[in-house]
Amino acid sequence: MSYIDGFVLAVPKANREAFRKLAEDAAVIFKKHGALSVVECWGDDVPDGEVTSFPMAVKCQPDEIVCFSWIVWPSRAVRDEGNKKVMEDPGMKMPDGGMPFDGKRMIYGGFTPIVGDPMSERG
């Protein structure tokens, strides 16, 4: 059974290209260490909520956009080992200016699919 890492974060609109480049480079490293796919999404229809919402969860500011990302791994064991290797990979060194978003407001977690398996739905 596959395993999914999910992420929600707020990125300053002015940092879109820096975020895209960082995400693109990181995707190569995650795949090198066992990830099957990496998807990074730039929000364009992410409404504010009254009780809770993606923007509220990451304390999104007016000059920021909510981004939603996920990584598909073949299993939790591959993910656990892969993440260790990713964190040790020299390619994961942050750019000179640091991350193009506030990592303290990023929400992330690991998930086991219970309906639909990305492994079996691949084309």
mmCIF file of N, CA and C in Angstrom:
data_model
loop_
_atom_site.group_PDB
_atom_site.id
_atom_site.type_symbol
_atom_site.label_atom_id
_atom_site.label_comp_id
_atom_site.label_asym_id
_atom_site.label_seq_id
_atom_site.Cartn_x
_atom_site.Cartn_y
_atom_site.Cartn_z
ATOM 1 N N MET A 1 0.843 -1.180 0.000
ATOM 2 C CA MET A 1 0.000 0.000 0.000
ATOM 3 C C MET A 1 0.883 1.236 0.000
ATOM 4 N N SER A 2 0.532 2.202 -0.830
ATOM 5 C CA SER A 2 1.317 3.435 -0.909
ATOM 6 C C SER A 2 1.134 4.281 0.347
ATOM 7 N N TYR A 3 1.930 5.315 0.437
ATOM 8 C CA TYR A 3 1.896 6.223 1.570
ATOM 9 C C TYR A 3 2.033 7.642 1.029
ATOM 10 N N ILE A 4 1.315 8.587 1.630
ATOM 11 C CA ILE A 4 1.287 9.959 1.126
ATOM 12 C C ILE A 4 1.772 10.918 2.202
ATOM 13 N N ASP A 5 2.669 11.826 1.832
ATOM 14 C CA ASP A 5 3.009 12.971 2.676
ATOM 15 C C ASP A 5 2.262 14.162 2.099
ATOM 16 N N GLY A 6 1.562 14.910 2.946
ATOM 17 C CA GLY A 6 0.817 16.079 2.495
ATOM 18 C C GLY A 6 1.305 17.338 3.185
ATOM 19 N N PHE A 7 1.206 18.463 2.469
ATOM 20 C CA PHE A 7 1.713 19.741 2.964
ATOM 21 C C PHE A 7 0.768 20.866 2.567
ATOM 22 N N VAL A 8 0.567 21.822 3.465
ATOM 23 C CA VAL A 8 -0.151 23.053 3.161
ATOM 24 C C VAL A 8 0.702 24.187 3.708
ATOM 25 N N LEU A 9 0.934 25.221 2.908
ATOM 26 C CA LEU A 9 1.769 26.329 3.334
ATOM 27 C C LEU A 9 1.356 27.606 2.630
ATOM 28 N N ALA A 10 1.784 28.716 3.171
ATOM 29 C CA ALA A 10 1.537 30.030 2.570
ATOM 30 C C ALA A 10 2.845 30.541 1.979
ATOM 31 N N VAL A 11 2.779 30.980 0.720
ATOM 32 C CA VAL A 11 3.970 31.474 0.026
ATOM 33 C C VAL A 11 3.693 32.904 -0.448
ATOM 34 N N PRO A 12 4.597 33.837 -0.174
ATOM 35 C CA PRO A 12 4.402 35.190 -0.708
ATOM 36 C C PRO A 12 4.253 35.144 -2.230
ATOM 37 N N LYS A 13 3.277 35.879 -2.735
ATOM 38 C CA LYS A 13 3.027 35.905 -4.185
ATOM 39 C C LYS A 13 4.293 36.277 -4.955
ATOM 40 N N ALA A 14 5.079 37.187 -4.400
ATOM 41 C CA ALA A 14 6.316 37.635 -5.057
ATOM 42 C C ALA A 14 7.359 36.522 -5.148
ATOM 43 N N ASN A 15 7.195 35.451 -4.374
ATOM 44 C CA ASN A 15 8.182 34.365 -4.349
ATOM 45 C C ASN A 15 7.759 33.148 -5.173
ATOM 46 N N ARG A 16 6.769 33.322 -6.037
ATOM 47 C CA ARG A 16 6.258 32.177 -6.806
ATOM 48 C C ARG A 16 7.378 31.453 -7.557
ATOM 49 N N GLU A 17 8.186 32.174 -8.280
ATOM 50 C CA GLU A 17 9.227 31.542 -9.092
ATOM 51 C C GLU A 17 10.283 30.879 -8.207
ATOM 52 N N ALA A 18 10.667 31.523 -7.118
ATOM 53 C CA ALA A 18 11.639 30.926 -6.195
ATOM 54 C C ALA A 18 11.070 29.655 -5.573
ATOM 55 N N PHE A 19 9.783 29.677 -5.232
ATOM 56 C CA PHE A 19 9.135 28.489 -4.667
ATOM 57 C C PHE A 19 9.082 27.372 -5.712
ATOM 58 N N ARG A 20 8.706 27.713 -6.944
ATOM 59 C CA ARG A 20 8.635 26.709 -8.014
ATOM 60 C C ARG A 20 9.999 26.065 -8.228
ATOM 61 N N LYS A 21 11.043 26.862 -8.258
ATOM 62 C CA LYS A 21 12.399 26.343 -8.462
ATOM 63 C C LYS A 21 12.814 25.437 -7.302
ATOM 64 N N LEU A 22 12.565 25.871 -6.066
ATOM 65 C CA LEU A 22 12.896 25.062 -4.899
ATOM 66 C C LEU A 22 12.128 23.736 -4.934
ATOM 67 N N ALA A 23 10.842 23.806 -5.256
ATOM 68 C CA ALA A 23 10.008 22.603 -5.311
ATOM 69 C C ALA A 23 10.473 21.658 -6.422
ATOM 70 N N GLU A 24 10.818 22.224 -7.551
ATOM 71 C CA GLU A 24 11.303 21.413 -8.673
ATOM 72 C C GLU A 24 12.605 20.691 -8.307
ATOM 73 N N ASP A 25 13.523 21.409 -7.693
ATOM 74 C CA ASP A 25 14.797 20.806 -7.282
ATOM 75 C C ASP A 25 14.577 19.741 -6.204
ATOM 76 N N ALA A 26 13.710 20.038 -5.247
ATOM 77 C CA ALA A 26 13.439 19.084 -4.164
ATOM 78 C C ALA A 26 12.768 17.821 -4.712
ATOM 79 N N ALA A 27 11.898 17.970 -5.703
ATOM 80 C CA ALA A 27 11.210 16.809 -6.287
ATOM 81 C C ALA A 27 12.213 15.802 -6.842
ATOM 82 N N VAL A 28 13.250 16.289 -7.482
ATOM 83 C CA VAL A 28 14.289 15.408 -8.027
ATOM 84 C C VAL A 28 14.943 14.618 -6.889
ATOM 85 N N ILE A 29 15.218 15.297 -5.784
ATOM 86 C CA ILE A 29 15.880 14.650 -4.650
ATOM 87 C C ILE A 29 14.951 13.634 -3.987
ATOM 88 N N PHE A 30 13.679 13.994 -3.796
ATOM 89 C CA PHE A 30 12.734 13.047 -3.203
ATOM 90 C C PHE A 30 12.603 11.798 -4.079
ATOM 91 N N LYS A 31 12.534 11.972 -5.391
ATOM 92 C CA LYS A 31 12.426 10.817 -6.299
ATOM 93 C C LYS A 31 13.700 9.984 -6.268
ATOM 94 N N LYS A 32 14.843 10.631 -6.140
ATOM 95 C CA LYS A 32 16.124 9.910 -6.048
ATOM 96 C C LYS A 32 16.130 8.985 -4.838
ATOM 97 N N HIS A 33 15.394 9.363 -3.806
ATOM 98 C CA HIS A 33 15.382 8.590 -2.563
ATOM 99 C C HIS A 33 14.090 7.796 -2.365
ATOM 100 N N GLY A 34 13.387 7.512 -3.462
ATOM 101 C CA GLY A 34 12.279 6.569 -3.396
ATOM 102 C C GLY A 34 10.878 7.078 -3.642
ATOM 103 N N ALA A 35 10.656 8.387 -3.666
ATOM 104 C CA ALA A 35 9.315 8.901 -3.936
ATOM 105 C C ALA A 35 8.904 8.564 -5.363
ATOM 106 N N LEU A 36 7.636 8.253 -5.538
ATOM 107 C CA LEU A 36 7.112 7.931 -6.873
ATOM 108 C C LEU A 36 6.681 9.179 -7.629
ATOM 109 N N SER A 37 6.104 10.131 -6.911
ATOM 110 C CA SER A 37 5.709 11.386 -7.544
ATOM 111 C C SER A 37 5.656 12.493 -6.502
ATOM 112 N N VAL A 38 5.849 13.709 -6.990
ATOM 113 C CA VAL A 38 5.791 14.903 -6.153
ATOM 114 C C VAL A 38 4.922 15.903 -6.891
ATOM 115 N N VAL A 39 3.900 16.424 -6.210
ATOM 116 C CA VAL A 39 2.989 17.385 -6.828
ATOM 117 C C VAL A 39 2.978 18.651 -5.981
ATOM 118 N N GLU A 40 3.191 19.789 -6.616
ATOM 119 C CA GLU A 40 3.165 21.096 -5.956
ATOM 120 C C GLU A 40 2.088 21.925 -6.640
ATOM 121 N N CYS A 41 1.175 22.485 -5.870
ATOM 122 C CA CYS A 41 0.052 23.244 -6.428
ATOM 123 C C CYS A 41 0.017 24.658 -5.861
ATOM 124 N N TRP A 42 -0.203 25.623 -6.744
ATOM 125 C CA TRP A 42 -0.321 27.039 -6.388
ATOM 126 C C TRP A 42 -1.810 27.350 -6.328
ATOM 127 N N GLY A 43 -2.313 27.762 -5.188
ATOM 128 C CA GLY A 43 -3.746 27.978 -5.007
ATOM 129 C C GLY A 43 -4.310 29.076 -5.892
ATOM 130 N N ASP A 44 -5.498 28.814 -6.462
ATOM 131 C CA ASP A 44 -6.180 29.866 -7.216
ATOM 132 C C ASP A 44 -7.684 29.907 -6.910
ATOM 133 N N ASP A 45 -8.151 29.000 -6.069
ATOM 134 C CA ASP A 45 -9.543 29.001 -5.627
ATOM 135 C C ASP A 45 -9.588 28.431 -4.211
ATOM 136 N N VAL A 46 -9.034 29.182 -3.268
ATOM 137 C CA VAL A 46 -8.888 28.725 -1.890
ATOM 138 C C VAL A 46 -9.619 29.739 -0.997
ATOM 139 N N PRO A 47 -10.898 29.484 -0.734
ATOM 140 C CA PRO A 47 -11.687 30.480 -0.005
ATOM 141 C C PRO A 47 -11.326 30.586 1.472
ATOM 142 N N ASP A 48 -11.529 31.781 2.003
ATOM 143 C CA ASP A 48 -11.426 31.990 3.448
ATOM 144 C C ASP A 48 -12.641 31.330 4.081
ATOM 145 N N GLY A 49 -12.457 30.795 5.258
ATOM 146 C CA GLY A 49 -13.566 30.180 5.966
ATOM 147 C C GLY A 49 -14.028 31.044 7.119
ATOM 148 N N GLU A 50 -15.163 30.656 7.701
ATOM 149 C CA GLU A 50 -15.656 31.354 8.883
ATOM 150 C C GLU A 50 -15.171 30.681 10.163
ATOM 151 N N VAL A 51 -15.030 29.355 10.124
ATOM 152 C CA VAL A 51 -14.584 28.601 11.290
ATOM 153 C C VAL A 51 -13.160 28.094 11.075
ATOM 154 N N THR A 52 -12.911 27.522 9.907
ATOM 155 C CA THR A 52 -11.575 27.040 9.565
ATOM 156 C C THR A 52 -11.442 27.004 8.043
ATOM 157 N N SER A 53 -10.216 26.993 7.566
ATOM 158 C CA SER A 53 -9.942 26.959 6.128
ATOM 159 C C SER A 53 -8.442 26.773 5.937
ATOM 160 N N PHE A 54 -8.048 26.495 4.720
ATOM 161 C CA PHE A 54 -6.618 26.429 4.429
ATOM 162 C C PHE A 54 -5.937 27.769 4.754
ATOM 163 N N PRO A 55 -6.484 28.906 4.287
ATOM 164 C CA PRO A 55 -5.806 30.171 4.614
ATOM 165 C C PRO A 55 -5.688 30.413 6.118
ATOM 166 N N MET A 56 -6.745 30.093 6.867
ATOM 167 C CA MET A 56 -6.689 30.300 8.315
ATOM 168 C C MET A 56 -5.670 29.363 8.954
ATOM 169 N N ALA A 57 -5.609 28.143 8.475
ATOM 170 C CA ALA A 57 -4.716 27.146 9.073
ATOM 171 C C ALA A 57 -3.249 27.560 8.979
ATOM 172 N N VAL A 58 -2.876 28.205 7.877
ATOM 173 C CA VAL A 58 -1.475 28.601 7.690
ATOM 174 C C VAL A 58 -1.257 30.102 7.928
ATOM 175 N N LYS A 59 -2.286 30.751 8.476
ATOM 176 C CA LYS A 59 -2.213 32.189 8.775
ATOM 177 C C LYS A 59 -1.792 32.985 7.546
ATOM 178 N N CYS A 60 -2.442 32.686 6.429
ATOM 179 C CA CYS A 60 -2.126 33.314 5.149
ATOM 180 C C CYS A 60 -2.359 34.827 5.210
ATOM 181 N N GLN A 61 -1.370 35.585 4.782
ATOM 182 C CA GLN A 61 -1.438 37.044 4.757
ATOM 183 C C GLN A 61 -1.954 37.506 3.389
ATOM 184 N N PRO A 62 -2.416 38.743 3.260
ATOM 185 C CA PRO A 62 -2.969 39.229 1.987
ATOM 186 C C PRO A 62 -2.011 39.128 0.804
ATOM 187 N N ASP A 63 -0.712 39.176 1.065
ATOM 188 C CA ASP A 63 0.271 39.105 -0.027
ATOM 189 C C ASP A 63 0.759 37.680 -0.276
ATOM 190 N N GLU A 64 0.054 36.678 0.274
ATOM 191 C CA GLU A 64 0.466 35.277 0.150
ATOM 192 C C GLU A 64 -0.605 34.437 -0.548
ATOM 193 N N ILE A 65 -0.174 33.284 -1.014
ATOM 194 C CA ILE A 65 -1.031 32.290 -1.660
ATOM 195 C C ILE A 65 -0.867 30.979 -0.909
ATOM 196 N N VAL A 66 -1.962 30.240 -0.768
ATOM 197 C CA VAL A 66 -1.880 28.916 -0.156
ATOM 198 C C VAL A 66 -1.402 27.919 -1.206
ATOM 199 N N CYS A 67 -0.415 27.112 -0.838
ATOM 200 C CA CYS A 67 0.077 26.042 -1.705
ATOM 201 C C CYS A 67 -0.228 24.704 -1.042
ATOM 202 N N PHE A 68 -0.554 23.737 -1.866
ATOM 203 C CA PHE A 68 -0.925 22.402 -1.412
ATOM 204 C C PHE A 68 -0.042 21.422 -2.176
ATOM 205 N N SER A 69 0.593 20.521 -1.444
ATOM 206 C CA SER A 69 1.559 19.615 -2.072
ATOM 207 C C SER A 69 1.411 18.221 -1.497
ATOM 208 N N TRP A 70 1.824 17.230 -2.289
ATOM 209 C CA TRP A 70 1.877 15.874 -1.760
ATOM 210 C C TRP A 70 2.956 15.072 -2.465
ATOM 211 N N ILE A 71 3.433 14.089 -1.730
ATOM 212 C CA ILE A 71 4.454 13.170 -2.240
ATOM 213 C C ILE A 71 3.895 11.768 -2.097
ATOM 214 N N VAL A 72 3.977 10.983 -3.160
ATOM 215 C CA VAL A 72 3.528 9.590 -3.124
ATOM 216 C C VAL A 72 4.752 8.694 -2.982
ATOM 217 N N TRP A 73 4.688 7.821 -1.992
ATOM 218 C CA TRP A 73 5.744 6.845 -1.726
ATOM 219 C C TRP A 73 5.165 5.445 -1.907
ATOM 220 N N PRO A 74 5.993 4.449 -2.213
ATOM 221 C CA PRO A 74 5.481 3.079 -2.359
ATOM 222 C C PRO A 74 4.970 2.494 -1.046
ATOM 223 N N SER A 75 5.514 2.949 0.094
ATOM 224 C CA SER A 75 5.103 2.431 1.401
ATOM 225 C C SER A 75 5.608 3.386 2.477
ATOM 226 N N ARG A 76 5.104 3.202 3.680
ATOM 227 C CA ARG A 76 5.588 4.031 4.788
ATOM 228 C C ARG A 76 7.058 3.734 5.079
ATOM 229 N N ALA A 77 7.449 2.479 4.989
ATOM 230 C CA ALA A 77 8.849 2.130 5.257
ATOM 231 C C ALA A 77 9.782 2.835 4.274
ATOM 232 N N VAL A 78 9.410 2.866 2.989
ATOM 233 C CA VAL A 78 10.231 3.552 1.985
ATOM 234 C C VAL A 78 10.236 5.043 2.279
ATOM 235 N N ARG A 79 9.092 5.596 2.696
ATOM 236 C CA ARG A 79 9.009 7.016 3.040
ATOM 237 C C ARG A 79 9.906 7.349 4.225
ATOM 238 N N ASP A 80 9.843 6.532 5.278
ATOM 239 C CA ASP A 80 10.651 6.816 6.463
ATOM 240 C C ASP A 80 12.138 6.806 6.131
ATOM 241 N N GLU A 81 12.572 5.800 5.401
ATOM 242 C CA GLU A 81 13.981 5.710 5.008
ATOM 243 C C GLU A 81 14.338 6.814 4.015
ATOM 244 N N GLY A 82 13.451 7.064 3.044
ATOM 245 C CA GLY A 82 13.693 8.102 2.044
ATOM 246 C C GLY A 82 13.817 9.483 2.673
ATOM 247 N N ASN A 83 12.949 9.797 3.621
ATOM 248 C CA ASN A 83 13.023 11.111 4.272
ATOM 249 C C ASN A 83 14.341 11.299 5.010
ATOM 250 N N LYS A 84 14.847 10.246 5.650
ATOM 251 C CA LYS A 84 16.157 10.347 6.303
ATOM 252 C C LYS A 84 17.232 10.707 5.282
ATOM 253 N N LYS A 85 17.207 10.016 4.147
ATOM 254 C CA LYS A 85 18.208 10.269 3.103
ATOM 255 C C LYS A 85 18.045 11.660 2.501
ATOM 256 N N VAL A 86 16.801 12.096 2.323
ATOM 257 C CA VAL A 86 16.547 13.430 1.766
ATOM 258 C C VAL A 86 17.148 14.495 2.679
ATOM 259 N N MET A 87 16.940 14.366 3.968
ATOM 260 C CA MET A 87 17.442 15.370 4.917
ATOM 261 C C MET A 87 18.971 15.401 4.966
ATOM 262 N N GLU A 88 19.613 14.295 4.619
ATOM 263 C CA GLU A 88 21.075 14.228 4.594
ATOM 264 C C GLU A 88 21.655 14.595 3.228
ATOM 265 N N ASP A 89 20.816 14.679 2.215
ATOM 266 C CA ASP A 89 21.275 14.938 0.849
ATOM 267 C C ASP A 89 21.810 16.368 0.734
ATOM 268 N N PRO A 90 23.030 16.528 0.219
ATOM 269 C CA PRO A 90 23.606 17.877 0.088
ATOM 270 C C PRO A 90 22.781 18.788 -0.822
ATOM 271 N N GLY A 91 22.005 18.218 -1.722
ATOM 272 C CA GLY A 91 21.167 19.015 -2.613
ATOM 273 C C GLY A 91 20.015 19.713 -1.904
ATOM 274 N N MET A 92 19.738 19.319 -0.663
ATOM 275 C CA MET A 92 18.647 19.934 0.088
ATOM 276 C C MET A 92 19.094 21.165 0.873
ATOM 277 N N LYS A 93 20.337 21.586 0.671
ATOM 278 C CA LYS A 93 20.808 22.809 1.325
ATOM 279 C C LYS A 93 19.944 23.975 0.837
ATOM 280 N N MET A 94 19.456 24.759 1.774
ATOM 281 C CA MET A 94 18.587 25.879 1.430
ATOM 282 C C MET A 94 19.352 26.937 0.648
ATOM 283 N N PRO A 95 18.651 27.632 -0.253
ATOM 284 C CA PRO A 95 19.292 28.718 -1.014
ATOM 285 C C PRO A 95 19.822 29.795 -0.055
ATOM 286 N N ASP A 96 20.717 30.619 -0.548
ATOM 287 C CA ASP A 96 21.333 31.670 0.272
ATOM 288 C C ASP A 96 20.295 32.542 0.973
ATOM 289 N N GLY A 97 19.215 32.845 0.311
ATOM 290 C CA GLY A 97 18.182 33.689 0.906
ATOM 291 C C GLY A 97 17.238 32.925 1.820
ATOM 292 N N GLY A 98 17.456 31.631 2.001
ATOM 293 C CA GLY A 98 16.570 30.812 2.819
ATOM 294 C C GLY A 98 15.351 30.356 2.019
ATOM 295 N N MET A 99 14.420 29.750 2.710
ATOM 296 C CA MET A 99 13.212 29.264 2.044
ATOM 297 C C MET A 99 12.354 30.444 1.591
ATOM 298 N N PRO A 100 11.667 30.286 0.463
ATOM 299 C CA PRO A 100 10.823 31.387 -0.028
ATOM 300 C C PRO A 100 9.449 31.434 0.649
ATOM 301 N N PHE A 101 9.339 30.848 1.831
ATOM 302 C CA PHE A 101 8.099 30.860 2.609
ATOM 303 C C PHE A 101 8.459 30.660 4.074
ATOM 304 N N ASP A 102 7.487 30.895 4.951
ATOM 305 C CA ASP A 102 7.696 30.734 6.385
ATOM 306 C C ASP A 102 7.409 29.287 6.771
ATOM 307 N N GLY A 103 8.451 28.508 6.963
ATOM 308 C CA GLY A 103 8.309 27.093 7.281
ATOM 309 C C GLY A 103 7.609 26.828 8.604
ATOM 310 N N LYS A 104 7.591 27.803 9.502
ATOM 311 C CA LYS A 104 6.927 27.627 10.795
ATOM 312 C C LYS A 104 5.415 27.506 10.645
ATOM 313 N N ARG A 105 4.879 28.030 9.531
ATOM 314 C CA ARG A 105 3.428 27.975 9.314
ATOM 315 C C ARG A 105 3.021 26.829 8.388
ATOM 316 N N MET A 106 3.967 26.006 7.990
ATOM 317 C CA MET A 106 3.660 24.865 7.131
ATOM 318 C C MET A 106 3.003 23.756 7.948
ATOM 319 N N ILE A 107 1.968 23.174 7.388
ATOM 320 C CA ILE A 107 1.292 22.035 7.998
ATOM 321 C C ILE A 107 1.676 20.814 7.170
ATOM 322 N N TYR A 108 2.022 19.722 7.831
ATOM 323 C CA TYR A 108 2.402 18.524 7.088
ATOM 324 C C TYR A 108 2.045 17.283 7.886
ATOM 325 N N GLY A 109 1.958 16.179 7.186
ATOM 326 C CA GLY A 109 1.681 14.917 7.843
ATOM 327 C C GLY A 109 1.730 13.773 6.858
ATOM 328 N N GLY A 110 1.779 12.559 7.399
ATOM 329 C CA GLY A 110 1.800 11.346 6.590
ATOM 330 C C GLY A 110 0.446 10.656 6.654
ATOM 331 N N PHE A 111 0.040 10.076 5.526
ATOM 332 C CA PHE A 111 -1.299 9.516 5.407
ATOM 333 C C PHE A 111 -1.284 8.175 4.674
ATOM 334 N N THR A 112 -2.085 7.245 5.180
ATOM 335 C CA THR A 112 -2.303 5.963 4.514
ATOM 336 C C THR A 112 -3.610 6.058 3.737
ATOM 337 N N PRO A 113 -3.591 5.836 2.427
ATOM 338 C CA PRO A 113 -4.837 5.894 1.660
ATOM 339 C C PRO A 113 -5.835 4.828 2.152
ATOM 340 N N ILE A 114 -7.107 5.218 2.267
ATOM 341 C CA ILE A 114 -8.141 4.253 2.634
ATOM 342 C C ILE A 114 -9.174 4.078 1.521
ATOM 343 N N VAL A 115 -9.233 5.016 0.593
ATOM 344 C CA VAL A 115 -10.060 4.874 -0.606
ATOM 345 C C VAL A 115 -9.193 5.317 -1.768
ATOM 346 N N GLY A 116 -9.009 4.446 -2.736
ATOM 347 C CA GLY A 116 -8.156 4.766 -3.871
ATOM 348 C C GLY A 116 -6.692 4.648 -3.496
ATOM 349 N N ASP A 117 -5.945 4.000 -4.338
ATOM 350 C CA ASP A 117 -4.506 3.851 -4.133
ATOM 351 C C ASP A 117 -3.806 4.457 -5.334
ATOM 352 N N PRO A 118 -3.043 5.545 -5.126
ATOM 353 C CA PRO A 118 -2.353 6.181 -6.248
ATOM 354 C C PRO A 118 -1.496 5.205 -7.051
ATOM 355 N N MET A 119 -1.050 4.132 -6.427
ATOM 356 C CA MET A 119 -0.234 3.148 -7.133
ATOM 357 C C MET A 119 -1.058 2.430 -8.198
ATOM 358 N N SER A 120 -2.337 2.144 -7.904
ATOM 359 C CA SER A 120 -3.143 1.386 -8.843
ATOM 360 C C SER A 120 -3.853 2.282 -9.850
ATOM 361 N N GLU A 121 -3.889 3.593 -9.587
ATOM 362 C CA GLU A 121 -4.596 4.517 -10.471
ATOM 363 C C GLU A 121 -3.669 5.227 -11.448
ATOM 364 N N ARG A 122 -2.423 4.822 -11.476
ATOM 365 C CA ARG A 122 -1.470 5.428 -12.407
ATOM 366 C C ARG A 122 -1.733 4.936 -13.813
ATOM 367 N N GLY A 123 -1.624 5.866 -14.759
ATOM 368 C CA GLY A 123 -1.929 5.559 -16.142
ATOM 369 C C GLY A 123 -0.899 4.914 -16.891
#
